[in-house]
Structure formats: C-alpha cells, structure tokens
Coordinates of C-alpha atoms and ligand atoms in Angstrom, one line a residue:
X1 CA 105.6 228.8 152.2
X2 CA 104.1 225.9 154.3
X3 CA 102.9 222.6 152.2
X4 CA 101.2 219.8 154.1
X5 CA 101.9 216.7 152.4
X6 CA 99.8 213.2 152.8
X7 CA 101.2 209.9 152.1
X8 CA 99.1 206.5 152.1
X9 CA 100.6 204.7 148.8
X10 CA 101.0 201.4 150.9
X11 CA 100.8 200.7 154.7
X12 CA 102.2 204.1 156.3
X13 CA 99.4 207.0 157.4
X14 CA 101.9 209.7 156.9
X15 CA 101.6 213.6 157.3
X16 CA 104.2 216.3 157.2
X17 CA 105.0 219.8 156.8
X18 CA 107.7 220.9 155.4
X19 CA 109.0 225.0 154.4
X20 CA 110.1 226.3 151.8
X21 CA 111.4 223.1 150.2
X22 CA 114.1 222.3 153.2
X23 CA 112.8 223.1 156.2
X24 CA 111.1 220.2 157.9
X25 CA 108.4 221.3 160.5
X26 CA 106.9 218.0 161.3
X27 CA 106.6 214.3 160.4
X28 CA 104.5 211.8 161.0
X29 CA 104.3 208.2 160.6
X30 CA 101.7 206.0 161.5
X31 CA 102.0 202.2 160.2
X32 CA 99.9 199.4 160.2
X33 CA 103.0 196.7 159.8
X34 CA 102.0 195.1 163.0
X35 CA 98.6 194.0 161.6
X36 CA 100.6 192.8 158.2
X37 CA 103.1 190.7 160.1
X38 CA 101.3 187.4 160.5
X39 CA 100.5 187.1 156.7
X40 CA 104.1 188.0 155.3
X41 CA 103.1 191.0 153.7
X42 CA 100.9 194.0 153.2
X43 CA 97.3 192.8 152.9
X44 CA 95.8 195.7 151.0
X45 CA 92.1 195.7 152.3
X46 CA 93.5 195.5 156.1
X47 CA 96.2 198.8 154.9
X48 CA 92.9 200.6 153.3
X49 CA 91.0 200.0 157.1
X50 CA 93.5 201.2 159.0
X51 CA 94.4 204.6 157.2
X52 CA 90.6 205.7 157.5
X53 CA 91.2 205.0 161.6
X54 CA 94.7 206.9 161.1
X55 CA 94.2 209.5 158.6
X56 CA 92.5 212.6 160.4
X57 CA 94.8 212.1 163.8
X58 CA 97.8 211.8 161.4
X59 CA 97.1 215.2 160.0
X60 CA 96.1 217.0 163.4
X61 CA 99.3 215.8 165.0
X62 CA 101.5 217.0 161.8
X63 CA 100.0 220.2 162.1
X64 CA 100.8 220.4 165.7
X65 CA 103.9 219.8 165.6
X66 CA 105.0 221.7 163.3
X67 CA 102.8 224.5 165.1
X68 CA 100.4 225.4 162.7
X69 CA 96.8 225.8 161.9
X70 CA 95.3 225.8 158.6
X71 CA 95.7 229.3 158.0
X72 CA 99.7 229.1 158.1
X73 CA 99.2 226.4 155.5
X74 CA 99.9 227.3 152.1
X75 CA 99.1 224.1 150.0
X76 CA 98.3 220.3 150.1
X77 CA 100.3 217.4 148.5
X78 CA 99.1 214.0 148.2
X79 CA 100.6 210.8 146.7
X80 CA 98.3 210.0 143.7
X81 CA 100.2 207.0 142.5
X82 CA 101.5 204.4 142.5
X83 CA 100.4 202.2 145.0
X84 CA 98.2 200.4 146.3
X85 CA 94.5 201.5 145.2
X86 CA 92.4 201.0 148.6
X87 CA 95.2 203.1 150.1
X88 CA 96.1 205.4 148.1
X89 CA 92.3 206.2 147.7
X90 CA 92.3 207.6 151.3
X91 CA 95.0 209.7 150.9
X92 CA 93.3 211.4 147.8
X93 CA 89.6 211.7 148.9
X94 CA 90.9 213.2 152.3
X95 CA 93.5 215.6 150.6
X96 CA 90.4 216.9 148.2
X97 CA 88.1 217.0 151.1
X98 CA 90.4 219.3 153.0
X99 CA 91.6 221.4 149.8
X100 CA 88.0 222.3 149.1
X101 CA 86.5 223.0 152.7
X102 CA 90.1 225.1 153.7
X103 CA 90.3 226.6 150.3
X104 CA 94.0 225.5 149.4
X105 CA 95.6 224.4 146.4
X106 CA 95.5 220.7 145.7
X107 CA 98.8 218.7 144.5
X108 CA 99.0 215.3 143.2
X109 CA 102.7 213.4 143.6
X110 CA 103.9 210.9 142.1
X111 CA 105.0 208.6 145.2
X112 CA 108.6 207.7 143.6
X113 CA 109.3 211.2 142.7
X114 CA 108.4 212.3 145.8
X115 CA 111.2 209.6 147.4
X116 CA 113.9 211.7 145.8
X117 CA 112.9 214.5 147.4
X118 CA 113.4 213.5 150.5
X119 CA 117.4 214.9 150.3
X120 CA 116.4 218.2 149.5
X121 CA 115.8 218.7 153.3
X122 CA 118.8 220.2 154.9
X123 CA 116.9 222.2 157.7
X124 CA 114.5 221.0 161.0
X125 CA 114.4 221.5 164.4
X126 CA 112.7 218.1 165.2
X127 CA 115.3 216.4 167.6
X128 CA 116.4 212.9 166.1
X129 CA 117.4 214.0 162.4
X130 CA 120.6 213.8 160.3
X131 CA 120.0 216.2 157.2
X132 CA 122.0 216.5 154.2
X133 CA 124.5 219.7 155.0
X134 CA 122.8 221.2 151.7
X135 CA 120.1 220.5 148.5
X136 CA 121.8 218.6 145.8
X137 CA 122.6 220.4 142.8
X138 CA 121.7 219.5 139.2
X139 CA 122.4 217.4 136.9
X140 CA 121.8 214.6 139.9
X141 CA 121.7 211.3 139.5
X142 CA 118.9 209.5 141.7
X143 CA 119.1 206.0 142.8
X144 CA 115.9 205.1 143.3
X145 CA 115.7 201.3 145.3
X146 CA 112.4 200.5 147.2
X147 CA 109.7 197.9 147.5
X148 CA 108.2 198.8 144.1
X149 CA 110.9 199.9 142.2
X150 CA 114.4 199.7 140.8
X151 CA 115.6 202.7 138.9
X152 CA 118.2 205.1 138.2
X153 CA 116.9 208.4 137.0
X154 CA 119.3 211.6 135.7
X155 CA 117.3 214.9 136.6
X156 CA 118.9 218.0 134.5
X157 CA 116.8 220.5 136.6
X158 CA 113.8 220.1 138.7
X159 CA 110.5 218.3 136.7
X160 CA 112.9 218.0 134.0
X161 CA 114.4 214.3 133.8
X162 CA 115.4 211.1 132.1
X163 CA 114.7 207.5 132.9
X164 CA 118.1 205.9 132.6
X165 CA 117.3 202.4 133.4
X166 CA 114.5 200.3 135.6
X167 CA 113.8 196.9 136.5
X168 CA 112.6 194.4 134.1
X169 CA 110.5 192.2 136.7
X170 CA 110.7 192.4 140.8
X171 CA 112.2 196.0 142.9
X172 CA 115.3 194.9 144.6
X173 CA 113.2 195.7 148.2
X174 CA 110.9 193.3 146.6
X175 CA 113.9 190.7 146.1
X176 CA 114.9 191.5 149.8
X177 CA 111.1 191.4 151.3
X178 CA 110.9 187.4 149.4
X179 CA 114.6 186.4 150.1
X180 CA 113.6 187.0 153.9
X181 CA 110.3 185.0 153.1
X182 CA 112.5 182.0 152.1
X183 CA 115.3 182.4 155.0
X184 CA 112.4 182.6 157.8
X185 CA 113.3 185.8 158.4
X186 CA 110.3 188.9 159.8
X187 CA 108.3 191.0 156.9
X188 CA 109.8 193.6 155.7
X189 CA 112.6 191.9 154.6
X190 CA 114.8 194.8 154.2
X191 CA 116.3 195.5 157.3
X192 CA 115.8 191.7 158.8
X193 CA 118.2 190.3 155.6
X194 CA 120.2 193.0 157.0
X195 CA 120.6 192.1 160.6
X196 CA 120.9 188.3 159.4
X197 CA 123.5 189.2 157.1
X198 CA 125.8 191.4 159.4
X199 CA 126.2 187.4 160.9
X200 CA 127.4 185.7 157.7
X201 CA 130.0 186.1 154.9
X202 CA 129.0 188.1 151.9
X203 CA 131.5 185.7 150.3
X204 CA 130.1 182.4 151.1
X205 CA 128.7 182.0 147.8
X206 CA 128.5 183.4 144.3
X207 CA 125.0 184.2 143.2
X208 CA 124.3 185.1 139.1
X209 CA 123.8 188.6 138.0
X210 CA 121.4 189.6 135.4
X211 CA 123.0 190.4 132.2
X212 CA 120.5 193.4 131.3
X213 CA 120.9 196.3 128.8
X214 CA 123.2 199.0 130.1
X215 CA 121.2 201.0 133.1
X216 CA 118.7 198.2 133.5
X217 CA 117.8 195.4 136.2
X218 CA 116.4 192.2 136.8
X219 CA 116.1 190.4 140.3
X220 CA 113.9 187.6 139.4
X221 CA 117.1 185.5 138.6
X222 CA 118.8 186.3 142.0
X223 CA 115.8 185.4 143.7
X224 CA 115.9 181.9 142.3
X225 CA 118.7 181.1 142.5
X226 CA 118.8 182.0 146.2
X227 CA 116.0 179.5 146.3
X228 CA 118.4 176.7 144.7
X229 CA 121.1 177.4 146.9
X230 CA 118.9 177.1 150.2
X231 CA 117.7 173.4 148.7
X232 CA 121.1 172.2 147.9
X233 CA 122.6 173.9 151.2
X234 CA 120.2 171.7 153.1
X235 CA 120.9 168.3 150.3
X236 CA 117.8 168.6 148.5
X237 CA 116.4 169.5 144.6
X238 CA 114.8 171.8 143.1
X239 CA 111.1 170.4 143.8
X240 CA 111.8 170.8 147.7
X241 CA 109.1 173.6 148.9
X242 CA 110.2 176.8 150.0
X243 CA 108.1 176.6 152.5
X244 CA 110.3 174.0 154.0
X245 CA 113.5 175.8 154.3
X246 CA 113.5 178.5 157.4
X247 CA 113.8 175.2 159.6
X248 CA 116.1 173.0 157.9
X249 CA 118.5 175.7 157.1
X250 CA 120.6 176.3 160.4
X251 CA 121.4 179.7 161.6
X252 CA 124.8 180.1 159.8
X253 CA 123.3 179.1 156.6
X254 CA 120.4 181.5 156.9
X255 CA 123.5 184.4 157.8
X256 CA 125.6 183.6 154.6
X257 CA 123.0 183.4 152.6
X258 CA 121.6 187.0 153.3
X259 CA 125.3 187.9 153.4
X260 CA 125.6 186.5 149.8
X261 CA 122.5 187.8 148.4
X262 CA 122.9 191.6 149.9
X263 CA 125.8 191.9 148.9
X264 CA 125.3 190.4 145.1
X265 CA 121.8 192.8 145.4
X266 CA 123.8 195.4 145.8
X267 CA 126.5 195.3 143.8
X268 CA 124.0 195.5 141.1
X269 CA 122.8 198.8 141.4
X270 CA 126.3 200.2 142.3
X271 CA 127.9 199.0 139.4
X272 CA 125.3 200.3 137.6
X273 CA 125.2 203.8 139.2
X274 CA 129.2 204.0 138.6
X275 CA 128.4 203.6 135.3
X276 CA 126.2 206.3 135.0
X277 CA 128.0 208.5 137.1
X278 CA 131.1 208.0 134.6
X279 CA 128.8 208.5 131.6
X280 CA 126.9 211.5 132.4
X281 CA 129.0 213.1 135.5
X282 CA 126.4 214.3 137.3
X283 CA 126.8 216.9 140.2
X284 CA 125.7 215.3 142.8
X285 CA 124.2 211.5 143.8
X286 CA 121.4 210.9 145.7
X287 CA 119.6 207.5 147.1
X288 CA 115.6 207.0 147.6
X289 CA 113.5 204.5 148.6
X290 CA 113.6 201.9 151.5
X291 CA 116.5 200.1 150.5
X292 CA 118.1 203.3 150.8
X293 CA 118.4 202.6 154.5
X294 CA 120.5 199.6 153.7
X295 CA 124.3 199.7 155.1
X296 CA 125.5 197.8 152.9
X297 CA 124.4 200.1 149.9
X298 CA 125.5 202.8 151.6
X299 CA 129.3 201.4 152.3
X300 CA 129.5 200.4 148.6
X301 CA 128.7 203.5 147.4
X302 CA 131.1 205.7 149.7
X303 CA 133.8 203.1 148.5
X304 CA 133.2 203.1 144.7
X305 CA 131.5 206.3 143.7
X306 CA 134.1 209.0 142.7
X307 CA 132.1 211.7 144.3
X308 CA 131.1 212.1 147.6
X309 CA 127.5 211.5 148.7
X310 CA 125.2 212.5 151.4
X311 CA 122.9 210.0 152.7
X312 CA 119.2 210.7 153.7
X313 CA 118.0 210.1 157.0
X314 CA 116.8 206.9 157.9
X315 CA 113.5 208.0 158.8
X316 CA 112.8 209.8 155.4
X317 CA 114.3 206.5 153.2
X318 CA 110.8 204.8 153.9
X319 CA 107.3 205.7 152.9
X320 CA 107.1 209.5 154.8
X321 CA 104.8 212.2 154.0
X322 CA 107.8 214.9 154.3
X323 CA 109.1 213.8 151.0
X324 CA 105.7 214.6 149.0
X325 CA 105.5 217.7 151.1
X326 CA 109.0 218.9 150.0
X327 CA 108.3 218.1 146.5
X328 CA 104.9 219.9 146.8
X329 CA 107.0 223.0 147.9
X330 CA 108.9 222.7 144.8
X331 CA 105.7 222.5 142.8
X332 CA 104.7 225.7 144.1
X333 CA 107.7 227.1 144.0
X334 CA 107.8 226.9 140.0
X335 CA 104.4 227.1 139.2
X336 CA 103.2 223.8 138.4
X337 CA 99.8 222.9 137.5
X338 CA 97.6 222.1 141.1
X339 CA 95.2 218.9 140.4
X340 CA 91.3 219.5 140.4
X341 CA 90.0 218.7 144.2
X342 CA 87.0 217.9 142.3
X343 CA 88.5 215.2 139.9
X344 CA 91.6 214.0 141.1
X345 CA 91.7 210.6 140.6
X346 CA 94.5 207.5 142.3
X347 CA 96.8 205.8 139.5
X348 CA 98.0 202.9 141.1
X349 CA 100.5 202.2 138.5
X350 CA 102.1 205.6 138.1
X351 CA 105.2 205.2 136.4
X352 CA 108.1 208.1 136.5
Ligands
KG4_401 O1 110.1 203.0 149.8 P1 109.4 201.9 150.7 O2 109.1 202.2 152.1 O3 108.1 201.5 150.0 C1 107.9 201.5 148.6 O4 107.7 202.6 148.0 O5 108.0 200.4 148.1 O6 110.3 200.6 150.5 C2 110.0 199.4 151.2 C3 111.1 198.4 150.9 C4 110.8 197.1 151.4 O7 111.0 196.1 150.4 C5 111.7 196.9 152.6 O8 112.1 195.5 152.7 C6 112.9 197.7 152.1 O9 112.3 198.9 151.5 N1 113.7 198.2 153.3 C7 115.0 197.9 153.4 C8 115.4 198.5 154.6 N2 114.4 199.1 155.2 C9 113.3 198.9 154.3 N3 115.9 197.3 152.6 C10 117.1 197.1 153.0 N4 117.6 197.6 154.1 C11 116.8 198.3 155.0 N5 117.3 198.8 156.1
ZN402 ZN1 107.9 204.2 148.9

C-alpha cells in the first residue's frame, strides 16, 4: 500500500511516498527559507506564493522517485492543521483536486501527529538516510519539540493517546528561533543557537526555569531573562533595545549565552520526559519536531533516560511530507475515516 503525503503547514513544499507504514520511497523538500531570511522569519503571504510555484513539481518529482505513477498510488494525506492558513490552504485545495480527478481516498493529518510518525520509518532505499532499526512499540512516549509546539504526549496504541503536558506560552523552537533574533544570530534559530553554542560554556550562566504543573512548560521566562542577561553582559538595563545587542555583545558572549540557554532549554523537557518515563514506563521513547535535530537534546537524553532511544533522521525532524505520508499509511491501515475532497477544510490551530 502506497500513500502520497503533502505537507505545506509553514514554509516547506513537501511530498513523499511512503509503503506500508515504513518503507520510504521518496521525499521531497522544497523550502522557501531563502526568501524568509531577510525579515527574520516566515512571512506567511511570501510562504503561501511560493508553495503554488512549488506544489505540482513537488509532487511529480516525489512520484518519480519513488517510481510511481498514480495508479500505484493507493491514497493521499495532507496536513490540514495547524499552521499557517495561506499555506496550509495550498496543500489542501491541491490534495482534494488530485483525490477527486485520480479517484483516491482523501486524508487529512494533523501536522504534529504526523511529526511523530516520522520514527515509524525503519526501511528506504534513498541513499543518505539513518532509520530507526525498527517501529517503536506501544505504550510510547513522544516528545514532541518544534517551532509551534512543546508537548509530551503518551500514545497506548495508535489514534489512541493522552496529552501529558504542553506549553503554557512560546514552543521551545520558538524560544530558540527569538533567542537567535536577540544574539544576531541567522533565522531559524535552531540549528544557528546550536553552532554558536558548540563555542561557549553551557555553564557560563544560570538562567530560571519555569516552575509549571507536572508535565507542563513555559519558555517565555527563559526568553527574558536571556534578554536581561545580554543587557547586563554588555553594562546596560532593562530599557536597552534588543535591537541593540547582536553588536555590542562580542563573539564569546554571543557563544555562552546560546551555550547557557540550550542547555537550560533543554534540560527542561528532559527532566520532564524522565519524569514521565518513570511514571508511566513506557516501551519505547520517541522525539519529533525540529528541535529534535538538536545535539544537545539528543546527548541529554541518551545520558539520563533509562531506556535506550533511537533518534529520527535529521531530514525527517523538520517539516517533511514522509511523516504525514506514514501516518496516512496507518490510517489506512486501521480504517480510519478519509475527509470529504469536497469539504475538507484547513484548521490553522489544530491542537492534538
Ligand atoms: O517542526 P518544524 O520544522 O516546524 C514546526 O512544525 O514548527 O520546527 C521548526 C523549529 C524552528 O523553531 C527551528 O529553529 C527548530 O525547529 N530547529 C532546531 C534545529 N533545526 C530546526 N532547533 C534546534 N536544533 C536544530 N538543529
Ligand atoms: Zn513541523
């Protein structure tokens, strides 16, 4: 069974097909983060252009590569929420468009959901992969850390699950992506708080943690208070404009101060996870979302969680359209409702 699955939620054209619910055929990203960079950040109407441009040639190519036409094609996922309306808008009208004229069943994804997802894939022959040895098995705990979201979610079986704990206020990618802002550091700010921080000490200084109810978060703190500790680094108060710091701070500065915060970031969710690992002993651990591409999440984990874990690839921790395409196999698989390629409508807040 062959799902193609469409992803547009923010500023990747993505298409993928994926078998059986492991086997990944194809995968293709197309991202308009070049046209974003100048302005800090995504600028929705500019992400909505660019997937019509992508869209159709995103498709084609996933269906090349993966060998098929449209009769080998079983089914079509698409991310329905959340997101970013303009995008995610594309996405849907071009999934219902092709359900209807090839006659295939239709299914909407929740974009988060679909994140998980991403470790069921053990199997491809695309060169450049690192797959998971094999699916993780239930109960699973999923960490789920990316731009727009901070949870940690306890699936018993597949479309069977509990929300544990979320985020109060920003997504710790969020924290990272405004963190970077402050530091002068390149949109996103995931992997470039990274690369500063591999240059400073995570020790340098101690940054607040949120004191939230058991499984939940809150970043907004951390994120000010990184702001006060840039303007008294560089002798000034609170009133002194972010604006103003990237080139007062010097470089060192700039690397203990991504140090400090990554690591304080992370730690968060760890401890957090740990917690929930203790309480509910789940069978397996898995990460999702952007931030799960982070290495320093990653090392903490593999140090403090009593079970092993296998780490998605790279390529699949950010916005992908394998992971909706995997858990549109899974759909199939157990018979869930398809969405009406008539009706199906965005929901750019979609919660899990
Ligand atoms: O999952 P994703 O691609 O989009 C959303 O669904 O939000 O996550 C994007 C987030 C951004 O905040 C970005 O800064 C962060 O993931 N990110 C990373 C890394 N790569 C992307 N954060 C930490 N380390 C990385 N290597
Ligand atoms: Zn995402």
């Amino acid at each position: 069974m062959k799902i193609l699955g469409i992803e547009t939620s923010c500023d990747e054209t993505a298409a993928a097909v994926v078998e059986d619910g492991k086997r990944l055929l194809s995968n293709v990203v197309a991202s308009s983060m070049n046209l974003h960079i100048q302005y800090g950040g995504v600028v929705p109407e500019i992400a909505a252009r660019s997937h019509i441009e992508l869209i159709l040639p995103v498709i084609q190519q996933a269906l090349d590569e993966a060998k098929c036409t449209w009769i080998d094609i079983d089914g079509i996922a698409v991310t329905y929420g959340a997101g970013l309306g303009g995008s995610l808008l594309i996405g849907v009208l071009t999934a219902r468009t092709l359900a209807i004229t090839h006659d295939k069943p239709l299914y909407g994804i929740n974009h988060v959901e679909g994140h998980v997802y991403a470790n069921f894939l053990t199997k491809t022959s695309l060169p450049g992969y690192k797959l998971r040895s094999q699916q993780p098995v239930f109960p699973m705990l999923a960490i789920i850390v990316s731009g727009g979201h901070s949870q940690l979610v306890l699936f018993h079986g597949h479309f069977d699950y509990t929300l544990l704990g979320q985020t109060h206020d920003d997504a710790i990618g969020e924290a990272f992506d405004k963190v970077a802002k402050m530091l002068g550091l390149p949109y996103p700010g995931g992997p470039s708080v990274s690369k500063a921080a591999k240059k400073g000490d995570p020790n340098a200084f101690k940054l607040p943690k949120a004191k939230m109810d058991k499984y939940d978060f809150s970043f907004s703190g951390l994120k000010t208070a990184v702001l006060r500790l840039a303007q008294t680094e560089i002798g000034q108060t609170h009133t002194f404009p972010s604006t103003g710091l990237p080139e007062r701070l010097s470089e060192a500065q700039k690397a203990n101060i991504a140090a400090s915060f990554q690591r304080t970031a992370v730690e968060t969710i760890v401890d957090k996870s740990l917690l929930a690992v203790k309480e509910f002993a789940p069978n397996s651990v898995v990460i999702a979302g952007g931030v799960a591409a982070d290495q320093e999440l990653r090392r903490q984990l593999t140090d403090k969680l009593p079970l092993p874990i296998e780490f998605p690839d790279l390529k699949l921790c950010t916005d992908n359209g394998a992971m909706i395409a995997t858990l549109g196999c899974f759909k199939m698989l157990h018979n869930q409702p398809t969405a009406d390629p008539y009706t199906l409508e965005i929901e750019p807040n979609l919660s899990m």
